[in-house]
């Protein structure tokens, strides 16, 4: 565990609870946030829409902190024909011919773009974006670069306002004075501020009144607006206008942008904070402040996915782990990003309609379902949008009822209940201290691939524990067989003669075999560690394969050592067992002492060589790495783990002084030096290795004791970013997507979407 925690620390994973180390190897589902985990968290305002039918676009800028990078253009909005939605198309035909999209939806003629200029309606939009904002943007003269503080969303808005020289600090320097703030609340998804207006302001706002600025989720802000637009363009908010605004929001969201609405209203007179600060009074004043607002426009904020996210999701898929995205974004935004990173395919038509329609759902729709209705779903959603903390908790419960073992990410105070309730709670390093204290693991870099690295390390540790246990128990079984069978060897006085003395066993167990076992604990992860399904938490370390291997190898070890004792005593010395050979040495005990020395050396070498064999409990020692194309990589493979290599070598060499040092051999270990017996020792050791290799070959050849396979379907998460999908599908390939939350030994009885899929042949 010490080695595992050290490796994880280097991979930007801090383990707060050691129980999470083993648990990580059994994770079947990951419920991840989007912003900053699957994406870079480096948000940029890409588009802004104003009610005057003008769209402002930021071009040639990928630096989220630099307002001078790139340019801003403007263009008039042109109504576009409704595009063909493949996700909603279903057919009962076995063969479907898809007309190229460029023919069905010819690109509309683009309106000419010009350099953006500040207009009155844009100025009001920028005022709301700059002042209803807690982020700061400044240029550091010493470091000669732009620096920011605050939440990524607010930083993006603040940087956008700086492009027009209307940042918050410059506005407050001109006399804009904040008098009240109603902070962002995840339950209502909005934030508001109240400012006193300076005389002679450029926005020509009446200075005798305070002004309210609000930003938040589009649906929530729209419900509070009575009008839209500024100046002469202002008009009452109607259902038709709401539909137009929502269509524009969907347009931005379908491009993977997080869409925020900005609004304002003039307060009647100067705002004065109430003296009563009780929760009831605060809710009442907030309600009065955030009503009858005037919509100023929409901001489309793009957060590009991390490059490493898609390969990490595909690695999870190959490992039998299903990835869910739980985000507070709009469903269209969530769907676009989920397709981009490969959580869902670009063409949902590869699934049956019953599954496809529930892949992406809103949290409100999910929360309306009863537990029975959720359990009746053929597959749990892969994407939940507008997700609230309570939704995460319900998702955990739903997965647990399907026998899943899940990891849940979170960063906010409200995420603490879900983090503590999940099997493995994972907090973000940039998150709140409350979230970190509730989690078992903290990601210092907030990256999704760090979660996958932690799972890989958890699997490595679990596999090494199995190797460690198998190594020790195999030697114990061999010794027990040898000692029990040895009870049948009786000397002239009728006493049983030990084939191996107690101190020899103590020497082997305490000194010789301990260090190789520790070396196995330091073994690197096998090349296929993330191509196997999660281990069964109900079985733990003692799987069927470990138990059977322990018996097979232990029996083989005990039989070989027993045969060696018999060959030396009965083959060379006619079965002379002497007298009192368990207590002291005499000439009559020479056959027994020489046989013990041979058994001691052989047993020691078998235990040491088995440590190398247990580097992989299924693959041959002579081809441990399936991806290695070398002709004979055995020496490279065994030398890769230096600690194990030298533990085996030194342990093997230590046999010679233990056998030959005078007095120590006869008086302490109850054996004596040997000569021709070395041939038997070498022969039996080789026979033991051949036996182990034969058993491994049988397991591979007949697929014995391979507990279960990763269920393979027609499409797998993360495969080429979800951009590839098969041209045709069979019923069997669709059925393979019905997996459970937990992969089990019989794939034909699984339910839900499989985490992995075979690549399509093109």
PDB file of N, CA and C in Angstrom, residues 420-512:
ATOM      1  N   UNK A 420     -19.521  11.039  -0.045  1.00  0.00           N
ATOM      2  CA  UNK A 420     -19.437  10.129   1.101  1.00  0.00           C
ATOM      3  C   UNK A 420     -20.289   8.880   0.890  1.00  0.00           C
ATOM      4  N   UNK A 421     -21.333   8.996   0.084  1.00  0.00           N
ATOM      5  CA  UNK A 421     -22.232   7.856  -0.144  1.00  0.00           C
ATOM      6  C   UNK A 421     -21.674   6.893  -1.186  1.00  0.00           C
ATOM      7  N   UNK A 422     -20.888   7.396  -2.118  1.00  0.00           N
ATOM      8  CA  UNK A 422     -20.342   6.553  -3.180  1.00  0.00           C
ATOM      9  C   UNK A 422     -19.338   5.562  -2.611  1.00  0.00           C
ATOM     10  N   UNK A 423     -19.117   4.474  -3.338  1.00  0.00           N
ATOM     11  CA  UNK A 423     -18.122   3.486  -2.903  1.00  0.00           C
ATOM     12  C   UNK A 423     -16.728   4.102  -2.881  1.00  0.00           C
ATOM     13  N   UNK A 424     -16.428   4.926  -3.890  1.00  0.00           N
ATOM     14  CA  UNK A 424     -15.159   5.653  -3.935  1.00  0.00           C
ATOM     15  C   UNK A 424     -15.475   7.098  -4.292  1.00  0.00           C
ATOM     16  N   UNK A 425     -15.416   7.987  -3.309  1.00  0.00           N
ATOM     17  CA  UNK A 425     -15.638   9.405  -3.552  1.00  0.00           C
ATOM     18  C   UNK A 425     -14.341  10.073  -3.982  1.00  0.00           C
ATOM     19  N   UNK A 426     -14.397  10.830  -5.076  1.00  0.00           N
ATOM     20  CA  UNK A 426     -13.204  11.470  -5.631  1.00  0.00           C
ATOM     21  C   UNK A 426     -13.441  12.966  -5.696  1.00  0.00           C
ATOM     22  N   UNK A 427     -12.696  13.729  -4.924  1.00  0.00           N
ATOM     23  CA  UNK A 427     -12.827  15.183  -4.902  1.00  0.00           C
ATOM     24  C   UNK A 427     -11.767  15.819  -5.784  1.00  0.00           C
ATOM     25  N   UNK A 428     -12.084  17.010  -6.274  1.00  0.00           N
ATOM     26  CA  UNK A 428     -11.138  17.754  -7.092  1.00  0.00           C
ATOM     27  C   UNK A 428     -10.217  18.598  -6.205  1.00  0.00           C
ATOM     28  N   UNK A 429      -8.962  18.690  -6.589  1.00  0.00           N
ATOM     29  CA  UNK A 429      -8.020  19.485  -5.808  1.00  0.00           C
ATOM     30  C   UNK A 429      -8.385  20.947  -5.758  1.00  0.00           C
ATOM     31  N   UNK A 430      -9.087  21.431  -6.793  1.00  0.00           N
ATOM     32  CA  UNK A 430      -9.507  22.829  -6.829  1.00  0.00           C
ATOM     33  C   UNK A 430     -10.846  23.037  -6.137  1.00  0.00           C
ATOM     34  N   UNK A 431     -11.420  21.953  -5.604  1.00  0.00           N
ATOM     35  CA  UNK A 431     -12.735  22.038  -4.992  1.00  0.00           C
ATOM     36  C   UNK A 431     -12.688  22.511  -3.546  1.00  0.00           C
ATOM     37  N   UNK A 432     -13.836  22.422  -2.899  1.00  0.00           N
ATOM     38  CA  UNK A 432     -13.969  22.897  -1.521  1.00  0.00           C
ATOM     39  C   UNK A 432     -13.361  21.914  -0.532  1.00  0.00           C
ATOM     40  N   UNK A 433     -13.004  22.429   0.627  1.00  0.00           N
ATOM     41  CA  UNK A 433     -12.453  21.575   1.681  1.00  0.00           C
ATOM     42  C   UNK A 433     -13.489  20.580   2.186  1.00  0.00           C
ATOM     43  N   UNK A 434     -14.763  20.968   2.139  1.00  0.00           N
ATOM     44  CA  UNK A 434     -15.827  20.057   2.577  1.00  0.00           C
ATOM     45  C   UNK A 434     -15.875  18.836   1.671  1.00  0.00           C
ATOM     46  N   UNK A 435     -15.776  19.074   0.366  1.00  0.00           N
ATOM     47  CA  UNK A 435     -15.789  17.957  -0.582  1.00  0.00           C
ATOM     48  C   UNK A 435     -14.579  17.061  -0.375  1.00  0.00           C
ATOM     49  N   UNK A 436     -13.412  17.654  -0.151  1.00  0.00           N
ATOM     50  CA  UNK A 436     -12.199  16.858   0.043  1.00  0.00           C
ATOM     51  C   UNK A 436     -12.294  16.010   1.306  1.00  0.00           C
ATOM     52  N   UNK A 437     -12.876  16.565   2.361  1.00  0.00           N
ATOM     53  CA  UNK A 437     -12.979  15.801   3.611  1.00  0.00           C
ATOM     54  C   UNK A 437     -13.967  14.652   3.490  1.00  0.00           C
ATOM     55  N   UNK A 438     -14.938  14.773   2.572  1.00  0.00           N
ATOM     56  CA  UNK A 438     -15.926  13.708   2.394  1.00  0.00           C
ATOM     57  C   UNK A 438     -15.440  12.624   1.449  1.00  0.00           C
ATOM     58  N   UNK A 439     -14.406  12.906   0.670  1.00  0.00           N
ATOM     59  CA  UNK A 439     -13.934  11.971  -0.352  1.00  0.00           C
ATOM     60  C   UNK A 439     -12.833  11.071   0.191  1.00  0.00           C
ATOM     61  N   UNK A 440     -12.639   9.956  -0.466  1.00  0.00           N
ATOM     62  CA  UNK A 440     -11.551   9.046  -0.126  1.00  0.00           C
ATOM     63  C   UNK A 440     -10.290   9.342  -0.936  1.00  0.00           C
ATOM     64  N   UNK A 441     -10.481  10.002  -2.071  1.00  0.00           N
ATOM     65  CA  UNK A 441      -9.369  10.305  -2.972  1.00  0.00           C
ATOM     66  C   UNK A 441      -9.512  11.741  -3.445  1.00  0.00           C
ATOM     67  N   UNK A 442      -8.378  12.432  -3.602  1.00  0.00           N
ATOM     68  CA  UNK A 442      -8.370  13.809  -4.102  1.00  0.00           C
ATOM     69  C   UNK A 442      -7.466  13.871  -5.327  1.00  0.00           C
ATOM     70  N   UNK A 443      -7.986  14.442  -6.415  1.00  0.00           N
ATOM     71  CA  UNK A 443      -7.189  14.636  -7.632  1.00  0.00           C
ATOM     72  C   UNK A 443      -6.587  16.035  -7.596  1.00  0.00           C
ATOM     73  N   UNK A 444      -5.287  16.118  -7.535  1.00  0.00           N
ATOM     74  CA  UNK A 444      -4.650  17.435  -7.451  1.00  0.00           C
ATOM     75  C   UNK A 444      -4.684  18.178  -8.776  1.00  0.00           C
ATOM     76  N   UNK A 445      -4.866  17.453  -9.895  1.00  0.00           N
ATOM     77  CA  UNK A 445      -4.895  18.110 -11.205  1.00  0.00           C
ATOM     78  C   UNK A 445      -6.278  18.109 -11.847  1.00  0.00           C
ATOM     79  N   UNK A 446      -7.274  17.525 -11.158  1.00  0.00           N
ATOM     80  CA  UNK A 446      -8.672  17.531 -11.608  1.00  0.00           C
ATOM     81  C   UNK A 446      -8.910  16.755 -12.904  1.00  0.00           C
ATOM     82  N   UNK A 447      -7.963  15.996 -13.403  1.00  0.00           N
ATOM     83  CA  UNK A 447      -8.083  15.362 -14.709  1.00  0.00           C
ATOM     84  C   UNK A 447      -8.739  13.992 -14.612  1.00  0.00           C
ATOM     85  N   UNK A 448      -9.563  13.677 -15.624  1.00  0.00           N
ATOM     86  CA  UNK A 448     -10.223  12.374 -15.652  1.00  0.00           C
ATOM     87  C   UNK A 448      -9.211  11.249 -15.807  1.00  0.00           C
ATOM     88  N   UNK A 449      -8.164  11.486 -16.605  1.00  0.00           N
ATOM     89  CA  UNK A 449      -7.194  10.408 -16.810  1.00  0.00           C
ATOM     90  C   UNK A 449      -6.444  10.075 -15.523  1.00  0.00           C
ATOM     91  N   UNK A 450      -6.445  10.990 -14.548  1.00  0.00           N
ATOM     92  CA  UNK A 450      -5.849  10.673 -13.240  1.00  0.00           C
ATOM     93  C   UNK A 450      -6.710   9.651 -12.503  1.00  0.00           C
ATOM     94  N   UNK A 451      -8.033   9.715 -12.709  1.00  0.00           N
ATOM     95  CA  UNK A 451      -8.913   8.700 -12.128  1.00  0.00           C
ATOM     96  C   UNK A 451      -8.581   7.336 -12.716  1.00  0.00           C
ATOM     97  N   UNK A 452      -8.386   7.298 -14.032  1.00  0.00           N
ATOM     98  CA  UNK A 452      -8.062   6.035 -14.700  1.00  0.00           C
ATOM     99  C   UNK A 452      -6.696   5.533 -14.220  1.00  0.00           C
ATOM    100  N   UNK A 453      -5.756   6.451 -14.034  1.00  0.00           N
ATOM    101  CA  UNK A 453      -4.443   6.048 -13.515  1.00  0.00           C
ATOM    102  C   UNK A 453      -4.576   5.462 -12.112  1.00  0.00           C
ATOM    103  N   UNK A 454      -5.461   6.054 -11.303  1.00  0.00           N
ATOM    104  CA  UNK A 454      -5.680   5.531  -9.952  1.00  0.00           C
ATOM    105  C   UNK A 454      -6.318   4.145 -10.001  1.00  0.00           C
ATOM    106  N   UNK A 455      -7.258   3.943 -10.917  1.00  0.00           N
ATOM    107  CA  UNK A 455      -7.879   2.617 -11.068  1.00  0.00           C
ATOM    108  C   UNK A 455      -6.847   1.603 -11.521  1.00  0.00           C
ATOM    109  N   UNK A 456      -5.989   2.018 -12.464  1.00  0.00           N
ATOM    110  CA  UNK A 456      -4.936   1.111 -12.932  1.00  0.00           C
ATOM    111  C   UNK A 456      -4.017   0.731 -11.770  1.00  0.00           C
ATOM    112  N   UNK A 457      -3.675   1.690 -10.942  1.00  0.00           N
ATOM    113  CA  UNK A 457      -2.813   1.402  -9.798  1.00  0.00           C
ATOM    114  C   UNK A 457      -3.531   0.539  -8.771  1.00  0.00           C
ATOM    115  N   UNK A 458      -4.842   0.781  -8.591  1.00  0.00           N
ATOM    116  CA  UNK A 458      -5.615  -0.063  -7.685  1.00  0.00           C
ATOM    117  C   UNK A 458      -5.674  -1.504  -8.165  1.00  0.00           C
ATOM    118  N   UNK A 459      -5.820  -1.685  -9.467  1.00  0.00           N
ATOM    119  CA  UNK A 459      -5.813  -3.043 -10.026  1.00  0.00           C
ATOM    120  C   UNK A 459      -4.433  -3.675  -9.889  1.00  0.00           C
ATOM    121  N   UNK A 460      -3.397  -2.888 -10.124  1.00  0.00           N
ATOM    122  CA  UNK A 460      -2.035  -3.412  -9.970  1.00  0.00           C
ATOM    123  C   UNK A 460      -1.811  -3.892  -8.547  1.00  0.00           C
ATOM    124  N   UNK A 461      -2.237  -3.083  -7.582  1.00  0.00           N
ATOM    125  CA  UNK A 461      -2.042  -3.453  -6.184  1.00  0.00           C
ATOM    126  C   UNK A 461      -2.841  -4.708  -5.834  1.00  0.00           C
ATOM    127  N   UNK A 462      -4.092  -4.775  -6.313  1.00  0.00           N
ATOM    128  CA  UNK A 462      -4.922  -5.951  -6.032  1.00  0.00           C
ATOM    129  C   UNK A 462      -4.302  -7.203  -6.639  1.00  0.00           C
ATOM    130  N   UNK A 463      -3.843  -7.093  -7.896  1.00  0.00           N
ATOM    131  CA  UNK A 463      -3.213  -8.243  -8.549  1.00  0.00           C
ATOM    132  C   UNK A 463      -1.946  -8.661  -7.817  1.00  0.00           C
ATOM    133  N   UNK A 464      -1.181  -7.690  -7.332  1.00  0.00           N
ATOM    134  CA  UNK A 464       0.046  -8.016  -6.603  1.00  0.00           C
ATOM    135  C   UNK A 464      -0.242  -8.658  -5.260  1.00  0.00           C
ATOM    136  N   UNK A 465      -1.334  -8.239  -4.639  1.00  0.00           N
ATOM    137  CA  UNK A 465      -1.730  -8.899  -3.384  1.00  0.00           C
ATOM    138  C   UNK A 465      -2.067 -10.364  -3.665  1.00  0.00           C
ATOM    139  N   UNK A 466      -2.758 -10.604  -4.766  1.00  0.00           N
ATOM    140  CA  UNK A 466      -3.056 -11.983  -5.140  1.00  0.00           C
ATOM    141  C   UNK A 466      -1.784 -12.786  -5.374  1.00  0.00           C
ATOM    142  N   UNK A 467      -0.818 -12.196  -6.082  1.00  0.00           N
ATOM    143  CA  UNK A 467       0.451 -12.882  -6.337  1.00  0.00           C
ATOM    144  C   UNK A 467       1.193 -13.133  -5.029  1.00  0.00           C
ATOM    145  N   UNK A 468       1.187 -12.150  -4.157  1.00  0.00           N
ATOM    146  CA  UNK A 468       1.844 -12.266  -2.857  1.00  0.00           C
ATOM    147  C   UNK A 468       1.236 -13.429  -2.056  1.00  0.00           C
ATOM    148  N   UNK A 469      -0.106 -13.436  -1.999  1.00  0.00           N
ATOM    149  CA  UNK A 469      -0.804 -14.473  -1.237  1.00  0.00           C
ATOM    150  C   UNK A 469      -0.582 -15.840  -1.866  1.00  0.00           C
ATOM    151  N   UNK A 470      -0.675 -15.918  -3.194  1.00  0.00           N
ATOM    152  CA  UNK A 470      -0.485 -17.189  -3.876  1.00  0.00           C
ATOM    153  C   UNK A 470       0.919 -17.728  -3.649  1.00  0.00           C
ATOM    154  N   UNK A 471       1.895 -16.863  -3.666  1.00  0.00           N
ATOM    155  CA  UNK A 471       3.282 -17.292  -3.453  1.00  0.00           C
ATOM    156  C   UNK A 471       3.470 -17.888  -2.064  1.00  0.00           C
ATOM    157  N   UNK A 472       2.948 -17.205  -1.068  1.00  0.00           N
ATOM    158  CA  UNK A 472       3.126 -17.685   0.305  1.00  0.00           C
ATOM    159  C   UNK A 472       2.318 -18.956   0.568  1.00  0.00           C
ATOM    160  N   UNK A 473       1.075 -18.979   0.109  1.00  0.00           N
ATOM    161  CA  UNK A 473       0.233 -20.142   0.391  1.00  0.00           C
ATOM    162  C   UNK A 473       0.677 -21.375  -0.390  1.00  0.00           C
ATOM    163  N   UNK A 474       1.193 -21.171  -1.599  1.00  0.00           N
ATOM    164  CA  UNK A 474       1.696 -22.318  -2.368  1.00  0.00           C
ATOM    165  C   UNK A 474       2.835 -22.997  -1.621  1.00  0.00           C
ATOM    166  N   UNK A 475       3.757 -22.214  -1.093  1.00  0.00           N
ATOM    167  CA  UNK A 475       4.878 -22.800  -0.343  1.00  0.00           C
ATOM    168  C   UNK A 475       4.385 -23.485   0.925  1.00  0.00           C
ATOM    169  N   UNK A 476       3.364 -22.892   1.549  1.00  0.00           N
ATOM    170  CA  UNK A 476       2.833 -23.512   2.766  1.00  0.00           C
ATOM    171  C   UNK A 476       2.149 -24.845   2.457  1.00  0.00           C
ATOM    172  N   UNK A 477       1.404 -24.885   1.362  1.00  0.00           N
ATOM    173  CA  UNK A 477       0.749 -26.143   0.975  1.00  0.00           C
ATOM    174  C   UNK A 477       1.796 -27.205   0.668  1.00  0.00           C
ATOM    175  N   UNK A 478       2.839 -26.819  -0.064  1.00  0.00           N
ATOM    176  CA  UNK A 478       3.904 -27.775  -0.378  1.00  0.00           C
ATOM    177  C   UNK A 478       4.584 -28.305   0.868  1.00  0.00           C
ATOM    178  N   UNK A 479       4.847 -27.400   1.816  1.00  0.00           N
ATOM    179  CA  UNK A 479       5.498 -27.832   3.056  1.00  0.00           C
ATOM    180  C   UNK A 479       4.593 -28.742   3.874  1.00  0.00           C
ATOM    181  N   UNK A 480       3.289 -28.411   3.905  1.00  0.00           N
ATOM    182  CA  UNK A 480       2.350 -29.243   4.668  1.00  0.00           C
ATOM    183  C   UNK A 480       2.276 -30.645   4.071  1.00  0.00           C
ATOM    184  N   UNK A 481       2.199 -30.739   2.753  1.00  0.00           N
ATOM    185  CA  UNK A 481       2.156 -32.059   2.100  1.00  0.00           C
ATOM    186  C   UNK A 481       3.422 -32.842   2.409  1.00  0.00           C
ATOM    187  N   UNK A 482       4.548 -32.171   2.330  1.00  0.00           N
ATOM    188  CA  UNK A 482       5.825 -32.835   2.604  1.00  0.00           C
ATOM    189  C   UNK A 482       5.886 -33.342   4.040  1.00  0.00           C
ATOM    190  N   UNK A 483       5.468 -32.519   4.982  1.00  0.00           N
ATOM    191  CA  UNK A 483       5.567 -32.896   6.403  1.00  0.00           C
ATOM    192  C   UNK A 483       4.558 -33.979   6.765  1.00  0.00           C
ATOM    193  N   UNK A 484       3.341 -33.868   6.233  1.00  0.00           N
ATOM    194  CA  UNK A 484       2.342 -34.893   6.547  1.00  0.00           C
ATOM    195  C   UNK A 484       2.757 -36.248   5.973  1.00  0.00           C
ATOM    196  N   UNK A 485       3.241 -36.226   4.729  1.00  0.00           N
ATOM    197  CA  UNK A 485       3.711 -37.486   4.125  1.00  0.00           C
ATOM    198  C   UNK A 485       4.926 -38.011   4.875  1.00  0.00           C
ATOM    199  N   UNK A 486       5.714 -37.096   5.421  1.00  0.00           N
ATOM    200  CA  UNK A 486       6.908 -37.511   6.149  1.00  0.00           C
ATOM    201  C   UNK A 486       6.616 -38.265   7.422  1.00  0.00           C
ATOM    202  N   UNK A 487       5.379 -38.145   7.920  1.00  0.00           N
ATOM    203  CA  UNK A 487       5.031 -38.896   9.127  1.00  0.00           C
ATOM    204  C   UNK A 487       5.116 -40.398   8.885  1.00  0.00           C
ATOM    205  N   UNK A 488       5.072 -40.803   7.640  1.00  0.00           N
ATOM    206  CA  UNK A 488       5.153 -42.232   7.331  1.00  0.00           C
ATOM    207  C   UNK A 488       6.565 -42.781   7.328  1.00  0.00           C
ATOM    208  N   UNK A 489       7.583 -41.915   7.377  1.00  0.00           N
ATOM    209  CA  UNK A 489       8.972 -42.377   7.434  1.00  0.00           C
ATOM    210  C   UNK A 489       9.352 -42.589   8.898  1.00  0.00           C
ATOM    211  N   UNK A 490       9.556 -43.867   9.306  1.00  0.00           N
ATOM    212  CA  UNK A 490       9.865 -44.166  10.707  1.00  0.00           C
ATOM    213  C   UNK A 490      11.223 -44.837  10.797  1.00  0.00           C
ATOM    214  N   UNK A 491      11.978 -44.412  11.812  1.00  0.00           N
ATOM    215  CA  UNK A 491      13.317 -44.982  11.999  1.00  0.00           C
ATOM    216  C   UNK A 491      13.237 -46.268  12.812  1.00  0.00           C
ATOM    217  N   UNK A 492      14.392 -46.717  13.246  1.00  0.00           N
ATOM    218  CA  UNK A 492      14.448 -47.982  13.971  1.00  0.00           C
ATOM    219  C   UNK A 492      13.704 -47.956  15.286  1.00  0.00           C
ATOM    220  N   UNK A 493      13.587 -46.799  15.911  1.00  0.00           N
ATOM    221  CA  UNK A 493      12.899 -46.706  17.197  1.00  0.00           C
ATOM    222  C   UNK A 493      11.406 -46.420  17.037  1.00  0.00           C
ATOM    223  N   UNK A 494      10.935 -46.361  15.815  1.00  0.00           N
ATOM    224  CA  UNK A 494       9.505 -46.153  15.580  1.00  0.00           C
ATOM    225  C   UNK A 494       9.077 -44.707  15.519  1.00  0.00           C
ATOM    226  N   UNK A 495      10.047 -43.782  15.571  1.00  0.00           N
ATOM    227  CA  UNK A 495       9.715 -42.358  15.508  1.00  0.00           C
ATOM    228  C   UNK A 495       9.715 -41.879  14.062  1.00  0.00           C
ATOM    229  N   UNK A 496       8.814 -40.912  13.757  1.00  0.00           N
ATOM    230  CA  UNK A 496       8.754 -40.340  12.419  1.00  0.00           C
ATOM    231  C   UNK A 496       9.998 -39.497  12.152  1.00  0.00           C
ATOM    232  N   UNK A 497      10.494 -39.581  10.944  1.00  0.00           N
ATOM    233  CA  UNK A 497      11.669 -38.813  10.533  1.00  0.00           C
ATOM    234  C   UNK A 497      11.212 -37.647   9.660  1.00  0.00           C
ATOM    235  N   UNK A 498      11.606 -36.440  10.053  1.00  0.00           N
ATOM    236  CA  UNK A 498      11.201 -35.261   9.295  1.00  0.00           C
ATOM    237  C   UNK A 498      11.972 -35.180   7.978  1.00  0.00           C
ATOM    238  N   UNK A 499      11.258 -35.058   6.840  1.00  0.00           N
ATOM    239  CA  UNK A 499      11.981 -34.864   5.572  1.00  0.00           C
ATOM    240  C   UNK A 499      12.676 -33.508   5.525  1.00  0.00           C
ATOM    241  N   UNK A 500      12.215 -32.573   6.345  1.00  0.00           N
ATOM    242  CA  UNK A 500      12.829 -31.250   6.438  1.00  0.00           C
ATOM    243  C   UNK A 500      12.697 -30.802   7.887  1.00  0.00           C
ATOM    244  N   UNK A 501      13.739 -30.218   8.423  1.00  0.00           N
ATOM    245  CA  UNK A 501      13.757 -29.885   9.849  1.00  0.00           C
ATOM    246  C   UNK A 501      12.999 -28.582  10.120  1.00  0.00           C
ATOM    247  N   UNK A 502      12.566 -28.381  11.368  1.00  0.00           N
ATOM    248  CA  UNK A 502      11.837 -27.145  11.705  1.00  0.00           C
ATOM    249  C   UNK A 502      12.632 -25.880  11.400  1.00  0.00           C
ATOM    250  N   UNK A 503      13.926 -25.857  11.687  1.00  0.00           N
ATOM    251  CA  UNK A 503      14.712 -24.656  11.425  1.00  0.00           C
ATOM    252  C   UNK A 503      14.875 -24.403   9.931  1.00  0.00           C
ATOM    253  N   UNK A 504      14.915 -25.470   9.143  1.00  0.00           N
ATOM    254  CA  UNK A 504      14.962 -25.279   7.694  1.00  0.00           C
ATOM    255  C   UNK A 504      13.674 -24.599   7.202  1.00  0.00           C
ATOM    256  N   UNK A 505      12.539 -25.039   7.734  1.00  0.00           N
ATOM    257  CA  UNK A 505      11.266 -24.417   7.364  1.00  0.00           C
ATOM    258  C   UNK A 505      11.248 -22.956   7.803  1.00  0.00           C
ATOM    259  N   UNK A 506      11.712 -22.701   9.018  1.00  0.00           N
ATOM    260  CA  UNK A 506      11.750 -21.330   9.521  1.00  0.00           C
ATOM    261  C   UNK A 506      12.652 -20.454   8.655  1.00  0.00           C
ATOM    262  N   UNK A 507      13.795 -20.993   8.261  1.00  0.00           N
ATOM    263  CA  UNK A 507      14.730 -20.264   7.404  1.00  0.00           C
ATOM    264  C   UNK A 507      14.076 -19.930   6.054  1.00  0.00           C
ATOM    265  N   UNK A 508      13.384 -20.915   5.494  1.00  0.00           N
ATOM    266  CA  UNK A 508      12.737 -20.707   4.195  1.00  0.00           C
ATOM    267  C   UNK A 508      11.622 -19.673   4.299  1.00  0.00           C
ATOM    268  N   UNK A 509      10.775 -19.808   5.325  1.00  0.00           N
ATOM    269  CA  UNK A 509       9.623 -18.924   5.439  1.00  0.00           C
ATOM    270  C   UNK A 509       9.998 -17.501   5.835  1.00  0.00           C
ATOM    271  N   UNK A 510      10.945 -17.359   6.762  1.00  0.00           N
ATOM    272  CA  UNK A 510      11.274 -16.042   7.289  1.00  0.00           C
ATOM    273  C   UNK A 510      12.261 -15.285   6.416  1.00  0.00           C
ATOM    274  N   UNK A 511      13.231 -15.955   5.857  1.00  0.00           N
ATOM    275  CA  UNK A 511      14.298 -15.259   5.145  1.00  0.00           C
ATOM    276  C   UNK A 511      14.240 -15.455   3.633  1.00  0.00           C
ATOM    277  N   UNK A 512      14.121 -16.703   3.211  1.00  0.00           N
ATOM    278  CA  UNK A 512      14.226 -16.973   1.777  1.00  0.00           C
ATOM    279  C   UNK A 512      13.000 -16.518   1.002  1.00  0.00           C
TER     280      UNK A 512
END
